PDB file of C-alpha atoms and ligand atoms in Angstrom:
ATOM      1  CA  MET H   1     199.886 174.773  -6.066  1.00  0.00           C
ATOM      2  CA  ILE H   2     199.067 176.843  -9.074  1.00  0.00           C
ATOM      3  CA  VAL H   3     198.839 180.488  -8.124  1.00  0.00           C
ATOM      4  CA  PRO H   4     197.563 183.542 -10.168  1.00  0.00           C
ATOM      5  CA  ARG H   5     200.218 186.013 -11.330  1.00  0.00           C
ATOM      6  CA  GLU H   6     198.201 188.740  -9.468  1.00  0.00           C
ATOM      7  CA  PRO H   7     197.839 187.743  -5.837  1.00  0.00           C
ATOM      8  CA  GLN H   8     194.221 187.597  -4.663  1.00  0.00           C
ATOM      9  CA  THR H   9     193.061 189.054  -1.315  1.00  0.00           C
ATOM     10  CA  PRO H  10     189.852 188.752   0.666  1.00  0.00           C
ATOM     11  CA  ALA H  11     188.946 192.227  -0.694  1.00  0.00           C
ATOM     12  CA  SER H  12     189.289 191.039  -4.272  1.00  0.00           C
ATOM     13  CA  VAL H  13     187.233 187.910  -3.661  1.00  0.00           C
ATOM     14  CA  ALA H  14     184.482 189.959  -1.973  1.00  0.00           C
ATOM     15  CA  ASP H  15     184.538 192.441  -4.842  1.00  0.00           C
ATOM     16  CA  HIS H  16     184.166 189.578  -7.388  1.00  0.00           C
ATOM     17  CA  TYR H  17     181.057 188.243  -5.678  1.00  0.00           C
ATOM     18  CA  ASP H  18     179.582 191.666  -4.899  1.00  0.00           C
ATOM     19  CA  GLU H  19     180.016 193.036  -8.473  1.00  0.00           C
ATOM     20  CA  LEU H  20     178.881 189.816 -10.182  1.00  0.00           C
ATOM     21  CA  ASP H  21     175.999 189.199  -7.736  1.00  0.00           C
ATOM     22  CA  PRO H  22     173.170 189.833 -10.215  1.00  0.00           C
ATOM     23  CA  PHE H  23     174.764 187.708 -12.830  1.00  0.00           C
ATOM     24  CA  TYR H  24     175.560 184.862 -10.461  1.00  0.00           C
ATOM     25  CA  ARG H  25     171.975 184.804  -9.258  1.00  0.00           C
ATOM     26  CA  GLU H  26     170.627 184.814 -12.813  1.00  0.00           C
ATOM     27  CA  ILE H  27     173.038 182.312 -14.352  1.00  0.00           C
ATOM     28  CA  TRP H  28     173.761 179.982 -11.379  1.00  0.00           C
ATOM     29  CA  GLY H  29     170.830 180.633  -9.215  1.00  0.00           C
ATOM     30  CA  GLU H  30     171.216 180.800  -5.408  1.00  0.00           C
ATOM     31  CA  HIS H  31     173.567 177.836  -5.336  1.00  0.00           C
ATOM     32  CA  VAL H  32     176.972 178.947  -6.556  1.00  0.00           C
ATOM     33  CA  HIS H  33     178.386 175.419  -6.989  1.00  0.00           C
ATOM     34  CA  HIS H  34     178.555 172.636  -9.468  1.00  0.00           C
ATOM     35  CA  GLY H  35     175.669 170.269 -10.040  1.00  0.00           C
ATOM     36  CA  LEU H  36     176.290 166.486  -9.621  1.00  0.00           C
ATOM     37  CA  TRP H  37     174.878 164.172 -12.224  1.00  0.00           C
ATOM     38  CA  ALA H  38     174.895 160.756 -10.531  1.00  0.00           C
ATOM     39  CA  THR H  39     172.785 158.982 -13.113  1.00  0.00           C
ATOM     40  CA  GLY H  40     173.220 161.529 -15.924  1.00  0.00           C
ATOM     41  CA  LEU H  41     169.417 161.889 -16.160  1.00  0.00           C
ATOM     42  CA  GLU H  42     168.917 164.620 -13.567  1.00  0.00           C
ATOM     43  CA  THR H  43     167.637 168.055 -14.529  1.00  0.00           C
ATOM     44  CA  PRO H  44     170.004 170.944 -13.733  1.00  0.00           C
ATOM     45  CA  ASP H  45     168.036 171.799 -10.578  1.00  0.00           C
ATOM     46  CA  GLN H  46     168.098 168.113  -9.451  1.00  0.00           C
ATOM     47  CA  ALA H  47     171.864 167.962 -10.067  1.00  0.00           C
ATOM     48  CA  VAL H  48     172.508 171.103  -7.914  1.00  0.00           C
ATOM     49  CA  GLU H  49     170.482 169.587  -5.126  1.00  0.00           C
ATOM     50  CA  GLY H  50     172.191 166.265  -5.856  1.00  0.00           C
ATOM     51  CA  LEU H  51     175.549 167.763  -4.774  1.00  0.00           C
ATOM     52  CA  ILE H  52     174.235 168.953  -1.371  1.00  0.00           C
ATOM     53  CA  ALA H  53     172.413 165.695  -0.782  1.00  0.00           C
ATOM     54  CA  HIS H  54     175.811 163.969  -1.421  1.00  0.00           C
ATOM     55  CA  LEU H  55     177.299 166.411   1.170  1.00  0.00           C
ATOM     56  CA  ALA H  56     174.587 165.442   3.712  1.00  0.00           C
ATOM     57  CA  ASP H  57     175.251 161.794   3.191  1.00  0.00           C
ATOM     58  CA  THR H  58     179.017 162.272   3.531  1.00  0.00           C
ATOM     59  CA  LEU H  59     178.649 164.161   6.815  1.00  0.00           C
ATOM     60  CA  ALA H  60     175.911 161.733   8.078  1.00  0.00           C
ATOM     61  CA  LEU H  61     174.078 164.630   9.516  1.00  0.00           C
ATOM     62  CA  GLU H  62     171.757 164.292  12.535  1.00  0.00           C
ATOM     63  CA  THR H  63     168.957 166.464  13.774  1.00  0.00           C
ATOM     64  CA  GLY H  64     170.069 169.187  16.201  1.00  0.00           C
ATOM     65  CA  GLN H  65     173.830 169.105  15.167  1.00  0.00           C
ATOM     66  CA  HIS H  66     175.732 172.321  14.689  1.00  0.00           C
ATOM     67  CA  VAL H  67     177.496 172.688  11.410  1.00  0.00           C
ATOM     68  CA  CYS H  68     179.623 175.336   9.820  1.00  0.00           C
ATOM     69  CA  ASP H  69     179.458 176.300   6.097  1.00  0.00           C
ATOM     70  CA  ILE H  70     182.815 177.877   5.207  1.00  0.00           C
ATOM     71  CA  GLY H  71     182.153 180.189   2.229  1.00  0.00           C
ATOM     72  CA  CYS H  72     178.345 179.893   2.348  1.00  0.00           C
ATOM     73  CA  GLY H  73     177.391 181.985  -0.664  1.00  0.00           C
ATOM     74  CA  TYR H  74     173.783 182.936  -0.564  1.00  0.00           C
ATOM     75  CA  GLY H  75     173.061 180.430   2.215  1.00  0.00           C
ATOM     76  CA  ALA H  76     170.988 178.121  -0.008  1.00  0.00           C
ATOM     77  CA  THR H  77     172.957 174.977   0.940  1.00  0.00           C
ATOM     78  CA  ALA H  78     172.591 175.868   4.635  1.00  0.00           C
ATOM     79  CA  GLU H  79     168.885 176.447   4.163  1.00  0.00           C
ATOM     80  CA  TRP H  80     168.369 173.094   2.512  1.00  0.00           C
ATOM     81  CA  LEU H  81     170.321 171.197   5.194  1.00  0.00           C
ATOM     82  CA  ALA H  82     168.444 172.901   8.001  1.00  0.00           C
ATOM     83  CA  ALA H  83     165.102 172.132   6.284  1.00  0.00           C
ATOM     84  CA  GLN H  84     165.938 168.536   5.481  1.00  0.00           C
ATOM     85  CA  TYR H  85     167.893 167.518   8.609  1.00  0.00           C
ATOM     86  CA  GLY H  86     167.046 170.096  11.283  1.00  0.00           C
ATOM     87  CA  THR H  87     170.646 170.955  11.681  1.00  0.00           C
ATOM     88  CA  HIS H  88     171.831 174.321  12.882  1.00  0.00           C
ATOM     89  CA  VAL H  89     174.062 175.861  10.280  1.00  0.00           C
ATOM     90  CA  THR H  90     176.422 178.847  10.642  1.00  0.00           C
ATOM     91  CA  GLY H  91     177.618 180.267   7.418  1.00  0.00           C
ATOM     92  CA  VAL H  92     180.534 182.646   6.700  1.00  0.00           C
ATOM     93  CA  THR H  93     181.081 184.610   3.509  1.00  0.00           C
ATOM     94  CA  LEU H  94     183.245 187.561   2.451  1.00  0.00           C
ATOM     95  CA  SER H  95     180.586 189.094   0.269  1.00  0.00           C
ATOM     96  CA  SER H  96     178.116 191.692   1.554  1.00  0.00           C
ATOM     97  CA  ALA H  97     175.780 191.061  -1.392  1.00  0.00           C
ATOM     98  CA  GLN H  98     175.689 187.334  -0.515  1.00  0.00           C
ATOM     99  CA  LEU H  99     175.200 188.070   3.152  1.00  0.00           C
ATOM    100  CA  ARG H 100     172.126 190.179   2.395  1.00  0.00           C
ATOM    101  CA  GLN H 101     170.415 187.226   0.648  1.00  0.00           C
ATOM    102  CA  ALA H 102     171.508 184.775   3.260  1.00  0.00           C
ATOM    103  CA  GLU H 103     170.112 186.888   5.998  1.00  0.00           C
ATOM    104  CA  LYS H 104     166.722 186.782   4.367  1.00  0.00           C
ATOM    105  CA  ARG H 105     166.902 183.015   4.808  1.00  0.00           C
ATOM    106  CA  ALA H 106     167.987 183.335   8.478  1.00  0.00           C
ATOM    107  CA  ALA H 107     165.013 185.543   9.089  1.00  0.00           C
ATOM    108  CA  GLN H 108     162.755 182.601   8.088  1.00  0.00           C
ATOM    109  CA  SER H 109     164.637 179.915  10.229  1.00  0.00           C
ATOM    110  CA  PRO H 110     165.974 179.920  13.742  1.00  0.00           C
ATOM    111  CA  LEU H 111     168.408 177.245  12.594  1.00  0.00           C
ATOM    112  CA  LEU H 112     170.323 179.534  10.349  1.00  0.00           C
ATOM    113  CA  HIS H 113     172.981 182.105  11.204  1.00  0.00           C
ATOM    114  CA  PHE H 114     175.287 183.923   8.805  1.00  0.00           C
ATOM    115  CA  ILE H 115     178.131 186.326   9.175  1.00  0.00           C
ATOM    116  CA  ARG H 116     180.590 188.232   6.975  1.00  0.00           C
ATOM    117  CA  GLN H 117     184.013 187.098   8.073  1.00  0.00           C
ATOM    118  CA  ASP H 118     187.226 185.885   6.721  1.00  0.00           C
ATOM    119  CA  TRP H 119     187.467 182.137   7.587  1.00  0.00           C
ATOM    120  CA  LEU H 120     191.232 182.485   7.926  1.00  0.00           C
ATOM    121  CA  ALA H 121     190.686 185.124  10.636  1.00  0.00           C
ATOM    122  CA  ASN H 122     187.488 183.633  12.146  1.00  0.00           C
ATOM    123  CA  THR H 123     186.493 184.235  15.767  1.00  0.00           C
ATOM    124  CA  PHE H 124     184.725 180.910  16.543  1.00  0.00           C
ATOM    125  CA  PRO H 125     185.730 179.138  19.703  1.00  0.00           C
ATOM    126  CA  ASP H 126     187.601 175.846  19.682  1.00  0.00           C
ATOM    127  CA  GLY H 127     185.488 172.640  19.171  1.00  0.00           C
ATOM    128  CA  ILE H 128     182.246 174.389  18.697  1.00  0.00           C
ATOM    129  CA  PHE H 129     180.954 172.567  15.521  1.00  0.00           C
ATOM    130  CA  ASP H 130     179.877 168.977  15.069  1.00  0.00           C
ATOM    131  CA  HIS H 131     180.776 169.098  11.326  1.00  0.00           C
ATOM    132  CA  VAL H 132     182.356 171.621   8.979  1.00  0.00           C
ATOM    133  CA  TYR H 133     182.151 171.785   5.175  1.00  0.00           C
ATOM    134  CA  ALA H 134     183.322 173.981   2.399  1.00  0.00           C
ATOM    135  CA  ILE H 135     181.847 173.920  -1.118  1.00  0.00           C
ATOM    136  CA  GLU H 136     184.134 175.631  -3.632  1.00  0.00           C
ATOM    137  CA  SER H 137     185.556 178.247  -1.181  1.00  0.00           C
ATOM    138  CA  SER H 138     188.985 176.905  -0.206  1.00  0.00           C
ATOM    139  CA  GLU H 139     190.298 177.675  -3.710  1.00  0.00           C
ATOM    140  CA  HIS H 140     189.900 181.429  -2.836  1.00  0.00           C
ATOM    141  CA  MET H 141     192.013 181.217   0.273  1.00  0.00           C
ATOM    142  CA  PRO H 142     195.781 181.856  -0.026  1.00  0.00           C
ATOM    143  CA  ASP H 143     196.790 179.957   3.076  1.00  0.00           C
ATOM    144  CA  LYS H 144     195.353 176.443   2.651  1.00  0.00           C
ATOM    145  CA  GLN H 145     197.142 175.041   5.665  1.00  0.00           C
ATOM    146  CA  ARG H 146     195.339 177.699   7.803  1.00  0.00           C
ATOM    147  CA  PHE H 147     192.096 176.748   6.144  1.00  0.00           C
ATOM    148  CA  PHE H 148     192.460 173.233   7.399  1.00  0.00           C
ATOM    149  CA  ASP H 149     194.010 174.317  10.732  1.00  0.00           C
ATOM    150  CA  GLU H 150     190.929 176.359  11.478  1.00  0.00           C
ATOM    151  CA  ALA H 151     188.564 173.572  10.438  1.00  0.00           C
ATOM    152  CA  TYR H 152     190.354 171.238  12.855  1.00  0.00           C
ATOM    153  CA  ARG H 153     190.361 173.837  15.648  1.00  0.00           C
ATOM    154  CA  THR H 154     186.661 174.657  15.431  1.00  0.00           C
ATOM    155  CA  LEU H 155     185.596 170.982  15.155  1.00  0.00           C
ATOM    156  CA  ARG H 156     184.721 168.787  18.179  1.00  0.00           C
ATOM    157  CA  PRO H 157     186.679 165.525  18.420  1.00  0.00           C
ATOM    158  CA  GLY H 158     185.027 162.917  16.158  1.00  0.00           C
ATOM    159  CA  GLY H 159     183.560 165.737  13.954  1.00  0.00           C
ATOM    160  CA  ARG H 160     183.668 165.341  10.201  1.00  0.00           C
ATOM    161  CA  LEU H 161     184.999 167.615   7.432  1.00  0.00           C
ATOM    162  CA  ALA H 162     183.886 167.721   3.781  1.00  0.00           C
ATOM    163  CA  VAL H 163     185.710 169.935   1.280  1.00  0.00           C
ATOM    164  CA  TYR H 164     184.509 170.132  -2.329  1.00  0.00           C
ATOM    165  CA  ALA H 165     187.211 171.801  -4.331  1.00  0.00           C
ATOM    166  CA  TRP H 166     188.503 172.787  -7.705  1.00  0.00           C
ATOM    167  CA  LEU H 167     191.929 171.093  -8.001  1.00  0.00           C
ATOM    168  CA  ALA H 168     194.801 171.181 -10.404  1.00  0.00           C
ATOM    169  CA  ARG H 169     196.193 168.097 -12.025  1.00  0.00           C
ATOM    170  CA  GLU H 170     199.342 166.870 -10.291  1.00  0.00           C
ATOM    171  CA  LYS H 171     202.446 167.852 -12.350  1.00  0.00           C
ATOM    172  CA  ALA H 172     200.412 169.964 -14.780  1.00  0.00           C
ATOM    173  CA  GLY H 173     202.410 170.762 -17.937  1.00  0.00           C
ATOM    174  CA  ALA H 174     203.620 174.281 -18.718  1.00  0.00           C
ATOM    175  CA  TRP H 175     201.029 174.826 -21.405  1.00  0.00           C
ATOM    176  CA  GLU H 176     198.249 173.736 -19.061  1.00  0.00           C
ATOM    177  CA  GLU H 177     199.367 176.170 -16.404  1.00  0.00           C
ATOM    178  CA  ARG H 178     199.810 179.039 -18.894  1.00  0.00           C
ATOM    179  CA  LEU H 179     196.649 178.614 -20.939  1.00  0.00           C
ATOM    180  CA  LEU H 180     194.223 177.080 -18.522  1.00  0.00           C
ATOM    181  CA  LEU H 181     195.074 176.928 -14.797  1.00  0.00           C
ATOM    182  CA  GLU H 182     196.803 180.290 -14.091  1.00  0.00           C
ATOM    183  CA  PRO H 183     194.136 182.210 -16.033  1.00  0.00           C
ATOM    184  CA  ILE H 184     191.330 180.327 -14.337  1.00  0.00           C
ATOM    185  CA  CYS H 185     192.814 181.384 -10.946  1.00  0.00           C
ATOM    186  CA  ARG H 186     193.243 184.971 -11.979  1.00  0.00           C
ATOM    187  CA  GLU H 187     189.831 185.390 -13.734  1.00  0.00           C
ATOM    188  CA  GLY H 188     187.956 183.677 -10.914  1.00  0.00           C
ATOM    189  CA  ARG H 189     189.864 185.344  -8.042  1.00  0.00           C
ATOM    190  CA  LEU H 190     191.245 182.055  -6.851  1.00  0.00           C
ATOM    191  CA  ALA H 191     194.287 182.403  -4.636  1.00  0.00           C
ATOM    192  CA  GLY H 192     195.524 178.995  -5.571  1.00  0.00           C
ATOM    193  CA  LEU H 193     194.511 175.633  -7.093  1.00  0.00           C
ATOM    194  CA  GLY H 194     195.940 172.776  -5.011  1.00  0.00           C
ATOM    195  CA  THR H 195     196.486 169.200  -6.113  1.00  0.00           C
ATOM    196  CA  VAL H 196     195.084 165.997  -4.502  1.00  0.00           C
ATOM    197  CA  PRO H 197     198.318 165.215  -2.672  1.00  0.00           C
ATOM    198  CA  GLU H 198     198.649 168.883  -1.423  1.00  0.00           C
ATOM    199  CA  TYR H 199     195.063 168.791  -0.025  1.00  0.00           C
ATOM    200  CA  ARG H 200     195.723 165.492   1.684  1.00  0.00           C
ATOM    201  CA  ASP H 201     198.958 166.763   3.123  1.00  0.00           C
ATOM    202  CA  TRP H 202     197.412 170.055   4.420  1.00  0.00           C
ATOM    203  CA  ALA H 203     194.539 168.089   6.043  1.00  0.00           C
ATOM    204  CA  GLU H 204     196.924 165.634   7.622  1.00  0.00           C
ATOM    205  CA  LYS H 205     199.291 168.270   8.912  1.00  0.00           C
ATOM    206  CA  ALA H 206     196.261 169.938  10.553  1.00  0.00           C
ATOM    207  CA  GLY H 207     195.656 166.748  12.497  1.00  0.00           C
ATOM    208  CA  PHE H 208     192.814 165.216  10.365  1.00  0.00           C
ATOM    209  CA  LYS H 209     192.519 161.562   9.466  1.00  0.00           C
ATOM    210  CA  VAL H 210     191.701 161.665   5.800  1.00  0.00           C
ATOM    211  CA  ASP H 211     188.872 159.202   4.864  1.00  0.00           C
ATOM    212  CA  GLY H 212     189.038 159.717   1.127  1.00  0.00           C
ATOM    213  CA  ILE H 213     189.477 161.953  -1.813  1.00  0.00           C
ATOM    214  CA  GLU H 214     186.889 161.350  -4.533  1.00  0.00           C
ATOM    215  CA  ASN H 215     187.276 162.577  -8.127  1.00  0.00           C
ATOM    216  CA  LEU H 216     183.793 163.916  -9.098  1.00  0.00           C
ATOM    217  CA  SER H 217     184.923 165.629 -12.323  1.00  0.00           C
ATOM    218  CA  ALA H 218     182.977 163.484 -14.742  1.00  0.00           C
ATOM    219  CA  LYS H 219     179.815 163.901 -12.615  1.00  0.00           C
ATOM    220  CA  VAL H 220     180.023 167.693 -12.474  1.00  0.00           C
ATOM    221  CA  LYS H 221     181.497 168.779 -15.780  1.00  0.00           C
ATOM    222  CA  ARG H 222     178.154 169.337 -17.485  1.00  0.00           C
ATOM    223  CA  THR H 223     177.751 172.392 -15.248  1.00  0.00           C
ATOM    224  CA  TRP H 224     180.017 174.351 -17.626  1.00  0.00           C
ATOM    225  CA  THR H 225     178.159 173.458 -20.799  1.00  0.00           C
ATOM    226  CA  LEU H 226     174.988 174.644 -19.127  1.00  0.00           C
ATOM    227  CA  CYS H 227     176.471 177.897 -17.752  1.00  0.00           C
ATOM    228  CA  SER H 228     178.214 178.768 -21.015  1.00  0.00           C
ATOM    229  CA  GLY H 229     174.916 178.228 -22.930  1.00  0.00           C
ATOM    230  CA  ARG H 230     173.057 180.420 -20.353  1.00  0.00           C
ATOM    231  CA  VAL H 231     175.620 183.223 -20.707  1.00  0.00           C
ATOM    232  CA  ALA H 232     175.561 183.062 -24.487  1.00  0.00           C
ATOM    233  CA  ARG H 233     171.775 183.340 -24.440  1.00  0.00           C
ATOM    234  CA  LYS H 234     171.811 186.280 -22.116  1.00  0.00           C
ATOM    235  CA  LEU H 235     174.440 187.939 -24.264  1.00  0.00           C
ATOM    236  CA  LEU H 236     172.179 187.629 -27.262  1.00  0.00           C
ATOM    237  CA  THR H 237     168.999 188.718 -25.518  1.00  0.00           C
ATOM    238  CA  ARG H 238     169.943 191.235 -22.799  1.00  0.00           C
ATOM    239  CA  ALA H 239     171.674 194.546 -23.394  1.00  0.00           C
ATOM    240  CA  GLU H 240     172.892 194.962 -19.755  1.00  0.00           C
ATOM    241  CA  TYR H 241     174.907 191.783 -20.155  1.00  0.00           C
ATOM    242  CA  ARG H 242     176.570 193.187 -23.327  1.00  0.00           C
ATOM    243  CA  ARG H 243     177.053 196.552 -21.609  1.00  0.00           C
ATOM    244  CA  TYR H 244     178.808 194.942 -18.624  1.00  0.00           C
ATOM    245  CA  LEU H 245     181.169 192.949 -20.759  1.00  0.00           C
ATOM    246  CA  LEU H 246     182.000 195.887 -23.076  1.00  0.00           C
ATOM    247  CA  ASN H 247     182.593 198.357 -20.166  1.00  0.00           C
ATOM    248  CA  ALA H 248     186.285 198.711 -19.244  1.00  0.00           C
ATOM    249  CA  HIS H 249     185.288 199.695 -15.760  1.00  0.00           C
ATOM    250  CA  SER H 250     183.690 196.301 -15.126  1.00  0.00           C
ATOM    251  CA  ARG H 251     186.452 194.887 -12.761  1.00  0.00           C
ATOM    252  CA  ASN H 252     185.357 191.277 -13.048  1.00  0.00           C
ATOM    253  CA  ARG H 253     184.211 190.973 -16.586  1.00  0.00           C
ATOM    254  CA  VAL H 254     187.246 188.872 -17.326  1.00  0.00           C
ATOM    255  CA  PHE H 255     185.449 185.996 -15.513  1.00  0.00           C
ATOM    256  CA  ALA H 256     183.401 185.401 -18.769  1.00  0.00           C
ATOM    257  CA  LEU H 257     186.554 184.108 -20.374  1.00  0.00           C
ATOM    258  CA  SER H 258     186.886 181.378 -17.699  1.00  0.00           C
ATOM    259  CA  LEU H 259     183.691 179.595 -18.749  1.00  0.00           C
ATOM    260  CA  PRO H 260     185.070 177.886 -21.881  1.00  0.00           C
ATOM    261  CA  ARG H 261     188.477 177.590 -20.180  1.00  0.00           C
ATOM    262  CA  ILE H 262     187.095 175.655 -17.265  1.00  0.00           C
ATOM    263  CA  TRP H 263     185.165 173.334 -19.572  1.00  0.00           C
ATOM    264  CA  LEU H 264     188.429 172.697 -21.550  1.00  0.00           C
ATOM    265  CA  ALA H 265     190.353 172.124 -18.275  1.00  0.00           C
ATOM    266  CA  TYR H 266     188.000 169.392 -17.280  1.00  0.00           C
ATOM    267  CA  THR H 267     188.061 167.878 -20.722  1.00  0.00           C
ATOM    268  CA  THR H 268     191.879 167.700 -20.781  1.00  0.00           C
ATOM    269  CA  GLY H 269     192.045 166.586 -17.172  1.00  0.00           C
ATOM    270  CA  SER H 270     193.999 169.697 -16.255  1.00  0.00           C
ATOM    271  CA  MET H 271     191.483 170.491 -13.644  1.00  0.00           C
ATOM    272  CA  VAL H 272     189.819 168.029 -11.277  1.00  0.00           C
ATOM    273  CA  TYR H 273     186.753 168.470  -9.017  1.00  0.00           C
ATOM    274  CA  GLY H 274     187.355 166.580  -5.781  1.00  0.00           C
ATOM    275  CA  LEU H 275     185.784 165.877  -2.487  1.00  0.00           C
ATOM    276  CA  LEU H 276     188.029 165.425   0.442  1.00  0.00           C
ATOM    277  CA  THR H 277     186.488 163.811   3.509  1.00  0.00           C
ATOM    278  CA  ALA H 278     188.251 163.662   6.870  1.00  0.00           C
ATOM    279  CA  HIS H 279     187.485 163.485  10.571  1.00  0.00           C
ATOM    280  CA  LYS H 280     189.083 164.861  13.676  1.00  0.00           C
ATOM    281  CA  PRO H 281     190.191 161.807  15.819  1.00  0.00           C
ATOM    282  CA  SER H 282     188.121 161.334  19.001  1.00  0.00           C
ATOM    283  CA  SER H 283     191.186 161.041  21.228  1.00  0.00           C
ATOM    284  CA  LEU H 284     194.795 161.686  20.883  1.00  0.00           C
ATOM    285  CA  ALA H 285     195.643 158.080  22.103  1.00  0.00           C
TER     286      ALA H 285
HETATM  287  C1  SAM W 301     181.955 179.688  -5.377  1.00  0.00           C
HETATM  288  S1  SAM W 301     181.277 180.456  -4.007  1.00  0.00           S
HETATM  289  C2  SAM W 301     180.484 179.090  -3.223  1.00  0.00           C
HETATM  290  C3  SAM W 301     179.365 179.510  -2.328  1.00  0.00           C
HETATM  291  C4  SAM W 301     178.594 178.352  -1.589  1.00  0.00           C
HETATM  292  N1  SAM W 301     179.500 177.394  -0.965  1.00  0.00           N
HETATM  293  C5  SAM W 301     177.735 177.601  -2.564  1.00  0.00           C
HETATM  294  O1  SAM W 301     178.088 176.511  -2.871  1.00  0.00           O
HETATM  295  O2  SAM W 301     176.755 178.115  -3.081  1.00  0.00           O
HETATM  296  C6  SAM W 301     182.686 180.759  -2.952  1.00  0.00           C
HETATM  297  C7  SAM W 301     182.316 181.326  -1.537  1.00  0.00           C
HETATM  298  O3  SAM W 301     183.461 181.278  -0.734  1.00  0.00           O
HETATM  299  C8  SAM W 301     183.446 182.452   0.011  1.00  0.00           C
HETATM  300  N2  SAM W 301     184.843 182.718   0.471  1.00  0.00           N
HETATM  301  C9  SAM W 301     185.955 182.782  -0.196  1.00  0.00           C
HETATM  302  N3  SAM W 301     187.042 182.993   0.595  1.00  0.00           N
HETATM  303  C10 SAM W 301     186.571 183.125   1.872  1.00  0.00           C
HETATM  304  C11 SAM W 301     187.222 183.415   3.096  1.00  0.00           C
HETATM  305  N4  SAM W 301     188.490 183.654   3.187  1.00  0.00           N
HETATM  306  N5  SAM W 301     186.366 183.426   4.162  1.00  0.00           N
HETATM  307  C12 SAM W 301     185.029 183.199   4.025  1.00  0.00           C
HETATM  308  N6  SAM W 301     184.422 182.974   2.872  1.00  0.00           N
HETATM  309  C13 SAM W 301     185.195 182.930   1.783  1.00  0.00           C
HETATM  310  C14 SAM W 301     182.868 183.602  -0.839  1.00  0.00           C
HETATM  311  O4  SAM W 301     182.532 184.634  -0.139  1.00  0.00           O
HETATM  312  C15 SAM W 301     181.778 182.787  -1.490  1.00  0.00           C
HETATM  313  O5  SAM W 301     180.694 182.842  -0.647  1.00  0.00           O
END
């Protein structure tokens, strides 16, 4: 696993999303995840929705099921799933700023419930969820084994898990680690970037049967061209963006450096965007 030279904590992750909240909502919108271009012809909004439609297919959601969104951001994915499938979604986030937006969604739908909690120290009872998913949150967690152990514990037997994750190339070279992967971790408050075999291993050690790990890098990479363009335009047209970047007290301004770095890491294959799907066996027999 690639780890940042400054260890990340739940507090530093929460601070990242709280301080950057206005920028995230303007640049990414309410979905803080990649878009998925299945045909290549989708608009950016269609691509963002495409990723959660892909998730819904993967989980084979049914009306009335109870699902957990680990690292739910602003709750937009949960809202979409509840509206399209009639599923109950419980979302957890570390960020107060995100929770405030998510709670506005919950006020409009009895199917939605959000809390601010560290997944690695969650208080959910055993076997409470039909399905569990994480979109780009496991990277922030230092103890990946516990991430999977908790997913396994809170899932009912037969329940499915879907994890969309930023991953590091297996056996990344020294230059990739130094110039791309370590800085990406540090600048984005990622506690660690695991590899495909590591994710498989953690899932299996937790007790899951892994159904597959799909490499979606080519279908999501365009996200970073779009985001870099949006940030560049804001910097040219909006003084508060320039002030934030030039202010030495802006604790998370370093994240701006990651935008071109991530694009480059996908281009070189140093970083991979993967979907791990797994299920909790129905019986121990
Ligand atoms: C890149 S955002 C993705 C948000 C959301 N899944 C989406 O796709 O819009 C990462 C999310 O993971 C959450 N997160 C990171 N570490 C967490 C932890 N230990 N427990 C709960 N949430 C966590 C953050 O609070 C944030 O909401």
